[in-house]
């Protein structure tokens, strides 16, 4: 996930950049990276966004009078862009949470301890980064971060002797750092563990045959006998069976 600072003044921009970069490095947030650009308008911000990647925009409401319009416009265009609002107005917090789509965090800049609050909110957002973006964060073949939508995933499988997984999806395969037992708690009801090393998206299953779960004729994963009955029951209860 790329973090973009949207601020109206150089001084605030430098402060937010320095704090964000420091927190990402100190807390070892490997799935976050600070974007070097400094957009000053909605148009400049839109030009930075690529549809297949996830973004967190830290919008400085203190120096950007148009922040509400920017959040509304960008959120309507890109579902993988989330906003964290920095403001010194309690009214701004209420408006951001109740009236704007895409806001996942709010930081009060009016009181002492701003940096500590900033770190707390950014850390909280990072801990749920996969759900914030509406998909799974992975690395493509060139090492760049990308997001695979939940609906596009067939199954996820552990890479032996590595703390990594391969994500098999409708457009190929990608890898991610994850532990299967922890990853399953971050996914929705479509996903179930079929064996100790595999998570399957039951909503895209075509058939189950001889201990194998088929997503396409040539794309399948295995399910252990002790999980088979439970998997079929879950599929029936959620109307996942074709």
Short mmCIF file of N, CA, C and O in Angstrom, two decimals, residues 7-135:
data_model
loop_
_atom_site.label_atom_id
_atom_site.label_comp_id
_atom_site.label_asym_id
_atom_site.label_seq_id
_atom_site.Cartn_x
_atom_site.Cartn_y
_atom_site.Cartn_z
N UNK A 7 -1.49 17.62 1.21
CA UNK A 7 -1.43 18.77 2.10
C UNK A 7 -1.33 20.04 1.27
O UNK A 7 -0.79 20.05 0.17
N UNK A 8 -1.83 21.13 1.84
CA UNK A 8 -1.87 22.38 1.08
C UNK A 8 -0.67 23.27 1.25
O UNK A 8 -0.51 24.25 0.52
N UNK A 9 0.19 22.98 2.21
CA UNK A 9 1.36 23.83 2.44
C UNK A 9 2.62 23.00 2.56
O UNK A 9 2.58 21.85 2.99
N UNK A 10 3.75 23.58 2.20
CA UNK A 10 5.02 22.88 2.27
C UNK A 10 5.41 22.47 3.67
O UNK A 10 5.92 21.38 3.90
N UNK A 11 5.14 23.36 4.65
CA UNK A 11 5.52 23.08 6.04
C UNK A 11 4.78 21.86 6.59
O UNK A 11 5.39 20.97 7.18
N UNK A 12 3.47 21.83 6.41
CA UNK A 12 2.68 20.69 6.88
C UNK A 12 3.04 19.43 6.12
O UNK A 12 3.12 18.35 6.68
N UNK A 13 3.26 19.57 4.83
CA UNK A 13 3.63 18.43 4.00
C UNK A 13 4.92 17.80 4.50
O UNK A 13 5.03 16.57 4.62
N UNK A 14 5.93 18.62 4.78
CA UNK A 14 7.21 18.11 5.28
C UNK A 14 7.03 17.40 6.61
O UNK A 14 7.57 16.31 6.83
N UNK A 15 6.24 18.00 7.52
CA UNK A 15 6.00 17.38 8.83
C UNK A 15 5.33 16.03 8.69
O UNK A 15 5.77 15.04 9.30
N UNK A 16 4.26 15.95 7.89
CA UNK A 16 3.52 14.70 7.74
C UNK A 16 4.37 13.65 7.03
O UNK A 16 4.31 12.46 7.36
N UNK A 17 5.15 14.06 6.06
CA UNK A 17 6.06 13.14 5.37
C UNK A 17 7.08 12.56 6.34
O UNK A 17 7.33 11.35 6.33
N UNK A 18 7.69 13.43 7.13
CA UNK A 18 8.72 12.98 8.07
C UNK A 18 8.14 12.01 9.10
O UNK A 18 8.75 10.97 9.39
N UNK A 19 6.98 12.34 9.65
CA UNK A 19 6.38 11.47 10.65
C UNK A 19 5.97 10.12 10.04
O UNK A 19 6.21 9.07 10.63
N UNK A 20 5.35 10.16 8.86
CA UNK A 20 4.91 8.93 8.21
C UNK A 20 6.09 8.03 7.90
O UNK A 20 6.07 6.82 8.18
N UNK A 21 7.12 8.59 7.31
CA UNK A 21 8.31 7.81 6.95
C UNK A 21 8.96 7.21 8.20
O UNK A 21 9.36 6.05 8.21
N UNK A 22 9.04 8.00 9.26
CA UNK A 22 9.64 7.52 10.50
C UNK A 22 8.85 6.37 11.10
O UNK A 22 9.42 5.36 11.54
N UNK A 23 7.53 6.49 11.11
CA UNK A 23 6.68 5.44 11.68
C UNK A 23 6.78 4.16 10.86
O UNK A 23 6.89 3.05 11.40
N UNK A 24 6.72 4.28 9.54
CA UNK A 24 6.81 3.10 8.67
C UNK A 24 8.13 2.37 8.89
O UNK A 24 8.16 1.13 8.97
N UNK A 25 9.22 3.11 8.99
CA UNK A 25 10.54 2.49 9.19
C UNK A 25 10.67 1.90 10.59
O UNK A 25 11.13 0.77 10.76
N UNK A 26 10.26 2.66 11.60
CA UNK A 26 10.43 2.21 12.98
C UNK A 26 9.57 1.01 13.32
O UNK A 26 10.00 0.09 14.02
N UNK A 27 8.34 1.00 12.79
CA UNK A 27 7.42 -0.11 13.08
C UNK A 27 7.53 -1.24 12.05
O UNK A 27 6.80 -2.21 12.11
N UNK A 28 8.45 -1.08 11.11
CA UNK A 28 8.71 -2.12 10.09
C UNK A 28 7.44 -2.50 9.33
O UNK A 28 7.10 -3.69 9.19
N UNK A 29 6.76 -1.52 8.83
CA UNK A 29 5.53 -1.74 8.08
C UNK A 29 5.89 -2.05 6.63
O UNK A 29 5.85 -1.18 5.76
N UNK A 30 6.23 -3.28 6.37
CA UNK A 30 6.77 -3.67 5.07
C UNK A 30 5.78 -3.54 3.92
O UNK A 30 6.17 -3.46 2.76
N UNK A 31 4.50 -3.55 4.24
CA UNK A 31 3.48 -3.44 3.18
C UNK A 31 3.08 -2.01 2.91
O UNK A 31 2.18 -1.76 2.11
N UNK A 32 3.74 -1.06 3.56
CA UNK A 32 3.48 0.35 3.31
C UNK A 32 4.74 1.02 2.79
O UNK A 32 5.85 0.71 3.22
N UNK A 33 4.55 1.94 1.86
CA UNK A 33 5.67 2.74 1.36
C UNK A 33 5.18 4.15 1.10
O UNK A 33 4.05 4.35 0.65
N UNK A 34 6.02 5.13 1.40
CA UNK A 34 5.64 6.53 1.25
C UNK A 34 5.87 6.98 -0.18
O UNK A 34 6.97 6.85 -0.72
N UNK A 35 4.83 7.49 -0.82
CA UNK A 35 4.92 7.98 -2.20
C UNK A 35 5.71 9.30 -2.21
O UNK A 35 5.46 10.17 -1.38
N UNK A 36 6.65 9.45 -3.13
CA UNK A 36 7.48 10.66 -3.15
C UNK A 36 6.76 11.91 -3.64
O UNK A 36 7.22 13.03 -3.39
N UNK A 37 5.65 11.75 -4.36
CA UNK A 37 4.96 12.92 -4.92
C UNK A 37 4.20 13.69 -3.84
O UNK A 37 3.87 13.15 -2.78
N UNK A 38 3.92 14.97 -4.14
CA UNK A 38 3.19 15.83 -3.21
C UNK A 38 2.03 16.50 -3.95
O UNK A 38 2.12 17.66 -4.35
N UNK A 39 0.91 15.78 -4.14
CA UNK A 39 -0.23 16.36 -4.88
C UNK A 39 -0.87 17.51 -4.11
O UNK A 39 -1.00 17.45 -2.89
N UNK A 40 -1.27 18.55 -4.83
CA UNK A 40 -1.90 19.73 -4.21
C UNK A 40 -3.32 19.95 -4.72
O UNK A 40 -3.93 20.95 -4.39
N UNK A 41 -3.82 19.02 -5.54
CA UNK A 41 -5.18 19.14 -6.06
C UNK A 41 -5.72 17.74 -6.31
O UNK A 41 -4.97 16.76 -6.39
N UNK A 42 -7.05 17.66 -6.44
CA UNK A 42 -7.68 16.37 -6.72
C UNK A 42 -7.17 15.80 -8.04
O UNK A 42 -6.97 14.59 -8.18
N UNK A 43 -6.95 16.66 -9.02
CA UNK A 43 -6.47 16.21 -10.33
C UNK A 43 -5.07 15.61 -10.22
O UNK A 43 -4.78 14.56 -10.81
N UNK A 44 -4.19 16.26 -9.48
CA UNK A 44 -2.84 15.74 -9.29
C UNK A 44 -2.88 14.41 -8.54
O UNK A 44 -2.12 13.49 -8.84
N UNK A 45 -3.78 14.31 -7.57
CA UNK A 45 -3.92 13.07 -6.81
C UNK A 45 -4.41 11.95 -7.71
O UNK A 45 -3.88 10.82 -7.68
N UNK A 46 -5.41 12.22 -8.54
CA UNK A 46 -5.94 11.20 -9.46
C UNK A 46 -4.86 10.69 -10.41
O UNK A 46 -4.84 9.50 -10.74
N UNK A 47 -3.97 11.57 -10.84
CA UNK A 47 -2.92 11.17 -11.77
C UNK A 47 -1.91 10.21 -11.16
O UNK A 47 -1.17 9.53 -11.88
N UNK A 48 -1.86 10.16 -9.84
CA UNK A 48 -0.91 9.27 -9.15
C UNK A 48 -1.47 7.86 -8.95
O UNK A 48 -0.72 6.91 -8.74
N UNK A 49 -2.79 7.73 -9.01
CA UNK A 49 -3.44 6.48 -8.62
C UNK A 49 -3.53 5.50 -9.79
O UNK A 49 -3.97 5.85 -10.87
N UNK A 50 -3.10 4.27 -9.53
CA UNK A 50 -3.23 3.18 -10.49
C UNK A 50 -4.33 2.24 -9.98
O UNK A 50 -4.33 1.86 -8.81
N UNK A 51 -5.28 1.86 -10.85
CA UNK A 51 -6.47 1.12 -10.41
C UNK A 51 -6.19 -0.20 -9.71
O UNK A 51 -7.00 -0.65 -8.91
N UNK A 52 -5.07 -0.86 -10.02
CA UNK A 52 -4.81 -2.18 -9.45
C UNK A 52 -3.96 -2.14 -8.19
O UNK A 52 -3.48 -3.18 -7.72
N UNK A 53 -3.75 -0.97 -7.62
CA UNK A 53 -2.95 -0.86 -6.40
C UNK A 53 -3.75 -0.21 -5.28
O UNK A 53 -4.75 0.45 -5.51
N UNK A 54 -3.29 -0.43 -4.04
CA UNK A 54 -3.96 0.13 -2.89
C UNK A 54 -3.25 1.37 -2.37
O UNK A 54 -2.02 1.44 -2.40
N UNK A 55 -4.03 2.33 -1.90
CA UNK A 55 -3.46 3.59 -1.43
C UNK A 55 -4.11 4.03 -0.13
O UNK A 55 -5.31 3.82 0.08
N UNK A 56 -3.31 4.65 0.71
CA UNK A 56 -3.80 5.37 1.86
C UNK A 56 -3.41 6.82 1.67
O UNK A 56 -2.23 7.14 1.57
N UNK A 57 -4.41 7.69 1.60
CA UNK A 57 -4.15 9.12 1.44
C UNK A 57 -4.32 9.79 2.80
O UNK A 57 -5.40 9.71 3.40
N UNK A 58 -3.26 10.40 3.29
CA UNK A 58 -3.34 11.17 4.53
C UNK A 58 -3.67 12.60 4.14
O UNK A 58 -2.83 13.33 3.61
N UNK A 59 -4.92 12.98 4.35
CA UNK A 59 -5.41 14.29 3.90
C UNK A 59 -5.39 15.28 5.06
O UNK A 59 -6.01 15.05 6.11
N UNK A 60 -4.67 16.36 4.86
CA UNK A 60 -4.51 17.38 5.89
C UNK A 60 -5.63 18.41 5.80
O UNK A 60 -5.56 19.36 5.01
N UNK A 61 -6.66 18.23 6.61
CA UNK A 61 -7.80 19.14 6.59
C UNK A 61 -7.45 20.52 7.13
O UNK A 61 -8.16 21.49 6.89
N UNK A 62 -6.34 20.61 7.88
CA UNK A 62 -5.91 21.89 8.45
C UNK A 62 -5.48 22.85 7.34
O UNK A 62 -5.79 24.04 7.38
N UNK A 63 -4.78 22.34 6.34
CA UNK A 63 -4.25 23.21 5.29
C UNK A 63 -4.95 23.05 3.94
O UNK A 63 -4.65 23.79 3.01
N UNK A 64 -5.87 22.08 3.83
CA UNK A 64 -6.58 21.85 2.56
C UNK A 64 -8.07 22.11 2.76
O UNK A 64 -8.79 21.25 3.30
N UNK A 65 -8.54 23.24 2.32
CA UNK A 65 -9.95 23.57 2.50
C UNK A 65 -10.87 22.70 1.66
O UNK A 65 -12.07 22.57 1.94
N UNK A 66 -10.32 22.06 0.61
CA UNK A 66 -11.15 21.25 -0.29
C UNK A 66 -11.14 19.77 0.05
O UNK A 66 -11.55 18.93 -0.74
N UNK A 67 -10.67 19.40 1.25
CA UNK A 67 -10.47 17.99 1.57
C UNK A 67 -11.75 17.16 1.46
O UNK A 67 -11.71 16.01 1.02
N UNK A 68 -12.90 17.73 1.82
CA UNK A 68 -14.16 16.98 1.74
C UNK A 68 -14.50 16.64 0.29
O UNK A 68 -14.88 15.50 -0.02
N UNK A 69 -14.34 17.61 -0.61
CA UNK A 69 -14.62 17.37 -2.02
C UNK A 69 -13.65 16.36 -2.61
O UNK A 69 -14.04 15.52 -3.42
N UNK A 70 -12.39 16.44 -2.18
CA UNK A 70 -11.38 15.51 -2.68
C UNK A 70 -11.70 14.09 -2.25
O UNK A 70 -11.65 13.15 -3.06
N UNK A 71 -12.06 13.90 -0.99
CA UNK A 71 -12.41 12.56 -0.49
C UNK A 71 -13.61 12.01 -1.25
O UNK A 71 -13.62 10.85 -1.67
N UNK A 72 -14.64 12.85 -1.42
CA UNK A 72 -15.85 12.39 -2.14
C UNK A 72 -15.52 11.99 -3.58
O UNK A 72 -15.94 10.93 -4.06
N UNK A 73 -14.76 12.82 -4.28
CA UNK A 73 -14.46 12.56 -5.69
C UNK A 73 -13.59 11.32 -5.88
O UNK A 73 -13.90 10.46 -6.71
N UNK A 74 -12.52 11.22 -5.11
CA UNK A 74 -11.60 10.09 -5.26
C UNK A 74 -12.26 8.79 -4.83
O UNK A 74 -12.11 7.75 -5.49
N UNK A 75 -13.03 8.81 -3.74
CA UNK A 75 -13.69 7.59 -3.26
C UNK A 75 -14.72 7.08 -4.26
O UNK A 75 -14.94 5.87 -4.37
N UNK A 76 -15.35 7.99 -5.00
CA UNK A 76 -16.33 7.58 -6.00
C UNK A 76 -15.66 6.93 -7.21
O UNK A 76 -16.27 6.09 -7.88
N UNK A 77 -14.41 7.29 -7.46
CA UNK A 77 -13.70 6.78 -8.63
C UNK A 77 -12.90 5.52 -8.35
O UNK A 77 -12.78 4.64 -9.20
N UNK A 78 -12.33 5.41 -7.14
CA UNK A 78 -11.40 4.31 -6.83
C UNK A 78 -11.79 3.67 -5.50
O UNK A 78 -11.75 4.31 -4.46
N UNK A 79 -12.13 2.39 -5.55
CA UNK A 79 -12.52 1.71 -4.32
C UNK A 79 -11.33 1.23 -3.51
O UNK A 79 -11.49 0.82 -2.36
N UNK A 80 -10.13 1.29 -4.07
CA UNK A 80 -8.94 0.84 -3.34
C UNK A 80 -8.12 1.99 -2.76
O UNK A 80 -6.94 1.85 -2.49
N UNK A 81 -8.77 3.12 -2.62
CA UNK A 81 -8.13 4.28 -2.00
C UNK A 81 -8.86 4.58 -0.69
O UNK A 81 -10.08 4.75 -0.68
N UNK A 82 -8.12 4.60 0.41
CA UNK A 82 -8.68 4.95 1.71
C UNK A 82 -8.06 6.25 2.21
O UNK A 82 -6.94 6.60 1.81
N UNK A 83 -8.78 6.94 3.07
CA UNK A 83 -8.32 8.24 3.56
C UNK A 83 -8.19 8.23 5.08
O UNK A 83 -9.02 7.66 5.80
N UNK A 84 -7.14 8.87 5.54
CA UNK A 84 -6.97 9.17 6.96
C UNK A 84 -6.93 10.69 7.06
O UNK A 84 -6.08 11.34 6.44
N UNK A 85 -7.83 11.26 7.82
CA UNK A 85 -7.97 12.71 7.91
C UNK A 85 -7.21 13.26 9.12
O UNK A 85 -7.35 12.74 10.23
N UNK A 86 -6.40 14.29 8.88
CA UNK A 86 -5.72 15.00 9.96
C UNK A 86 -6.41 16.35 10.12
O UNK A 86 -6.47 17.12 9.17
N UNK A 87 -6.93 16.61 11.31
CA UNK A 87 -7.69 17.85 11.50
C UNK A 87 -7.63 18.29 12.95
O UNK A 87 -7.29 17.50 13.84
N UNK A 88 -7.93 19.55 13.20
CA UNK A 88 -8.02 20.05 14.58
C UNK A 88 -9.45 20.44 14.91
O UNK A 88 -9.70 21.24 15.80
N UNK A 89 -10.39 19.85 14.20
CA UNK A 89 -11.81 20.18 14.39
C UNK A 89 -12.61 18.94 14.75
O UNK A 89 -12.61 17.95 14.01
N UNK A 90 -13.30 18.99 15.89
CA UNK A 90 -14.16 17.87 16.27
C UNK A 90 -15.30 17.71 15.28
O UNK A 90 -15.74 16.59 14.99
N UNK A 91 -15.77 18.83 14.73
CA UNK A 91 -16.83 18.76 13.72
C UNK A 91 -16.35 18.04 12.47
O UNK A 91 -17.10 17.31 11.83
N UNK A 92 -15.09 18.24 12.15
CA UNK A 92 -14.52 17.54 11.00
C UNK A 92 -14.51 16.04 11.19
O UNK A 92 -14.77 15.27 10.26
N UNK A 93 -14.25 15.61 12.42
CA UNK A 93 -14.24 14.17 12.72
C UNK A 93 -15.63 13.58 12.52
O UNK A 93 -15.79 12.53 11.90
N UNK A 94 -16.63 14.24 13.05
CA UNK A 94 -18.01 13.76 12.93
C UNK A 94 -18.42 13.68 11.46
O UNK A 94 -19.01 12.69 11.02
N UNK A 95 -18.11 14.72 10.71
CA UNK A 95 -18.46 14.74 9.29
C UNK A 95 -17.74 13.63 8.54
O UNK A 95 -18.35 12.91 7.73
N UNK A 96 -16.44 13.47 8.79
CA UNK A 96 -15.65 12.47 8.07
C UNK A 96 -16.19 11.06 8.29
O UNK A 96 -16.33 10.27 7.36
N UNK A 97 -16.52 10.75 9.53
CA UNK A 97 -16.98 9.40 9.87
C UNK A 97 -18.40 9.14 9.36
O UNK A 97 -18.71 8.08 8.84
N UNK A 98 -19.26 10.12 9.51
CA UNK A 98 -20.69 9.92 9.20
C UNK A 98 -21.07 10.18 7.75
O UNK A 98 -22.03 9.59 7.24
N UNK A 99 -20.36 11.06 7.07
CA UNK A 99 -20.81 11.51 5.76
C UNK A 99 -19.92 11.11 4.59
O UNK A 99 -20.34 11.19 3.44
N UNK A 100 -18.70 10.67 4.87
CA UNK A 100 -17.78 10.40 3.77
C UNK A 100 -17.45 8.92 3.67
O UNK A 100 -17.14 8.27 4.67
N UNK A 101 -17.51 8.40 2.46
CA UNK A 101 -17.11 7.03 2.21
C UNK A 101 -15.60 6.98 2.04
O UNK A 101 -14.99 7.90 1.52
N UNK A 102 -14.96 5.92 2.48
CA UNK A 102 -13.54 5.74 2.25
C UNK A 102 -12.64 6.24 3.35
O UNK A 102 -11.42 6.10 3.27
N UNK A 103 -13.21 6.82 4.42
CA UNK A 103 -12.40 7.31 5.53
C UNK A 103 -12.18 6.17 6.53
O UNK A 103 -13.13 5.58 7.04
N UNK A 104 -10.92 5.83 6.79
CA UNK A 104 -10.61 4.72 7.70
C UNK A 104 -9.86 5.18 8.94
O UNK A 104 -9.51 4.36 9.79
N UNK A 105 -9.60 6.48 9.06
CA UNK A 105 -8.89 6.96 10.23
C UNK A 105 -9.05 8.46 10.39
O UNK A 105 -9.30 9.17 9.41
N UNK A 106 -8.90 8.94 11.64
CA UNK A 106 -9.00 10.37 11.91
C UNK A 106 -8.00 10.70 13.01
O UNK A 106 -7.94 10.01 14.04
N UNK A 107 -7.21 11.76 12.82
CA UNK A 107 -6.18 12.14 13.78
C UNK A 107 -6.41 13.59 14.21
O UNK A 107 -6.46 14.49 13.37
N UNK A 108 -6.53 13.80 15.50
CA UNK A 108 -6.72 15.14 16.04
C UNK A 108 -5.36 15.82 16.17
O UNK A 108 -4.49 15.36 16.90
N UNK A 109 -5.18 16.91 15.45
CA UNK A 109 -3.90 17.61 15.45
C UNK A 109 -3.89 18.80 16.40
O UNK A 109 -2.89 19.53 16.48
N UNK A 110 -4.98 19.02 17.12
CA UNK A 110 -5.11 20.24 17.91
C UNK A 110 -4.38 20.17 19.25
O UNK A 110 -3.93 21.19 19.76
N UNK A 111 -4.27 19.00 19.84
CA UNK A 111 -3.71 18.86 21.17
C UNK A 111 -2.25 18.39 21.12
O UNK A 111 -1.74 18.00 20.07
N UNK A 112 -1.60 18.44 22.29
CA UNK A 112 -0.24 17.91 22.40
C UNK A 112 -0.28 16.39 22.17
O UNK A 112 -1.30 15.74 22.36
N UNK A 113 0.86 15.84 21.79
CA UNK A 113 0.93 14.40 21.56
C UNK A 113 0.44 13.99 20.18
O UNK A 113 0.04 12.85 19.97
N UNK A 114 0.49 14.93 19.24
CA UNK A 114 0.00 14.67 17.89
C UNK A 114 0.74 13.49 17.24
O UNK A 114 0.13 12.60 16.66
N UNK A 115 2.06 13.47 17.38
CA UNK A 115 2.83 12.41 16.72
C UNK A 115 2.48 11.04 17.28
O UNK A 115 2.39 10.06 16.54
N UNK A 116 2.27 10.95 18.60
CA UNK A 116 1.90 9.67 19.21
C UNK A 116 0.54 9.20 18.70
O UNK A 116 0.34 8.01 18.42
N UNK A 117 -0.41 10.13 18.56
CA UNK A 117 -1.73 9.76 18.03
C UNK A 117 -1.63 9.37 16.57
O UNK A 117 -2.30 8.44 16.12
N UNK A 118 -0.80 10.09 15.84
CA UNK A 118 -0.58 9.77 14.43
C UNK A 118 -0.06 8.33 14.30
O UNK A 118 -0.54 7.55 13.47
N UNK A 119 0.92 7.99 15.11
CA UNK A 119 1.50 6.63 15.06
C UNK A 119 0.46 5.58 15.43
O UNK A 119 0.39 4.52 14.81
N UNK A 120 -0.34 5.87 16.44
CA UNK A 120 -1.36 4.91 16.88
C UNK A 120 -2.37 4.62 15.77
O UNK A 120 -2.71 3.46 15.50
N UNK A 121 -2.84 5.67 15.11
CA UNK A 121 -3.82 5.49 14.04
C UNK A 121 -3.21 4.79 12.84
O UNK A 121 -3.80 3.86 12.27
N UNK A 122 -2.00 5.20 12.44
CA UNK A 122 -1.36 4.59 11.29
C UNK A 122 -1.07 3.11 11.54
O UNK A 122 -1.24 2.26 10.66
N UNK A 123 -0.67 2.78 12.76
CA UNK A 123 -0.42 1.38 13.12
C UNK A 123 -1.70 0.57 13.07
O UNK A 123 -1.72 -0.58 12.60
N UNK A 124 -2.81 1.16 13.55
CA UNK A 124 -4.09 0.47 13.49
C UNK A 124 -4.55 0.22 12.07
O UNK A 124 -5.07 -0.86 11.75
N UNK A 125 -4.34 1.19 11.20
CA UNK A 125 -4.70 1.02 9.78
C UNK A 125 -3.85 -0.08 9.16
O UNK A 125 -4.34 -0.94 8.42
N UNK A 126 -2.57 -0.09 9.49
CA UNK A 126 -1.67 -1.11 8.93
C UNK A 126 -2.09 -2.52 9.35
O UNK A 126 -2.02 -3.46 8.55
N UNK A 127 -2.56 -2.65 10.58
CA UNK A 127 -2.92 -3.98 11.08
C UNK A 127 -4.11 -4.57 10.33
O UNK A 127 -4.32 -5.78 10.34
N UNK A 128 -4.90 -3.73 9.66
CA UNK A 128 -6.04 -4.24 8.88
C UNK A 128 -5.94 -3.81 7.43
O UNK A 128 -6.95 -3.62 6.76
N UNK A 129 -4.70 -3.72 6.95
CA UNK A 129 -4.48 -3.20 5.61
C UNK A 129 -5.16 -4.04 4.54
O UNK A 129 -5.65 -3.52 3.54
N UNK A 130 -5.25 -5.35 4.73
CA UNK A 130 -5.86 -6.18 3.69
C UNK A 130 -7.35 -5.90 3.55
O UNK A 130 -7.87 -5.87 2.43
N UNK A 131 -8.02 -5.67 4.67
CA UNK A 131 -9.46 -5.41 4.57
C UNK A 131 -9.73 -3.98 4.14
O UNK A 131 -10.73 -3.72 3.49
N UNK A 132 -8.85 -3.07 4.51
CA UNK A 132 -9.02 -1.68 4.07
C UNK A 132 -9.04 -1.60 2.56
O UNK A 132 -9.78 -0.85 1.96
N UNK A 133 -8.22 -2.41 1.93
CA UNK A 133 -8.07 -2.33 0.48
C UNK A 133 -9.05 -3.22 -0.27
O UNK A 133 -9.07 -3.20 -1.50
N UNK A 134 -9.85 -4.01 0.40
CA UNK A 134 -10.83 -4.85 -0.27
C UNK A 134 -10.24 -6.04 -0.99
O UNK A 134 -10.84 -6.58 -1.90
N UNK A 135 -9.06 -6.44 -0.58
CA UNK A 135 -8.42 -7.58 -1.21
C UNK A 135 -7.15 -7.95 -0.47
O UNK A 135 -6.91 -7.46 0.63
#
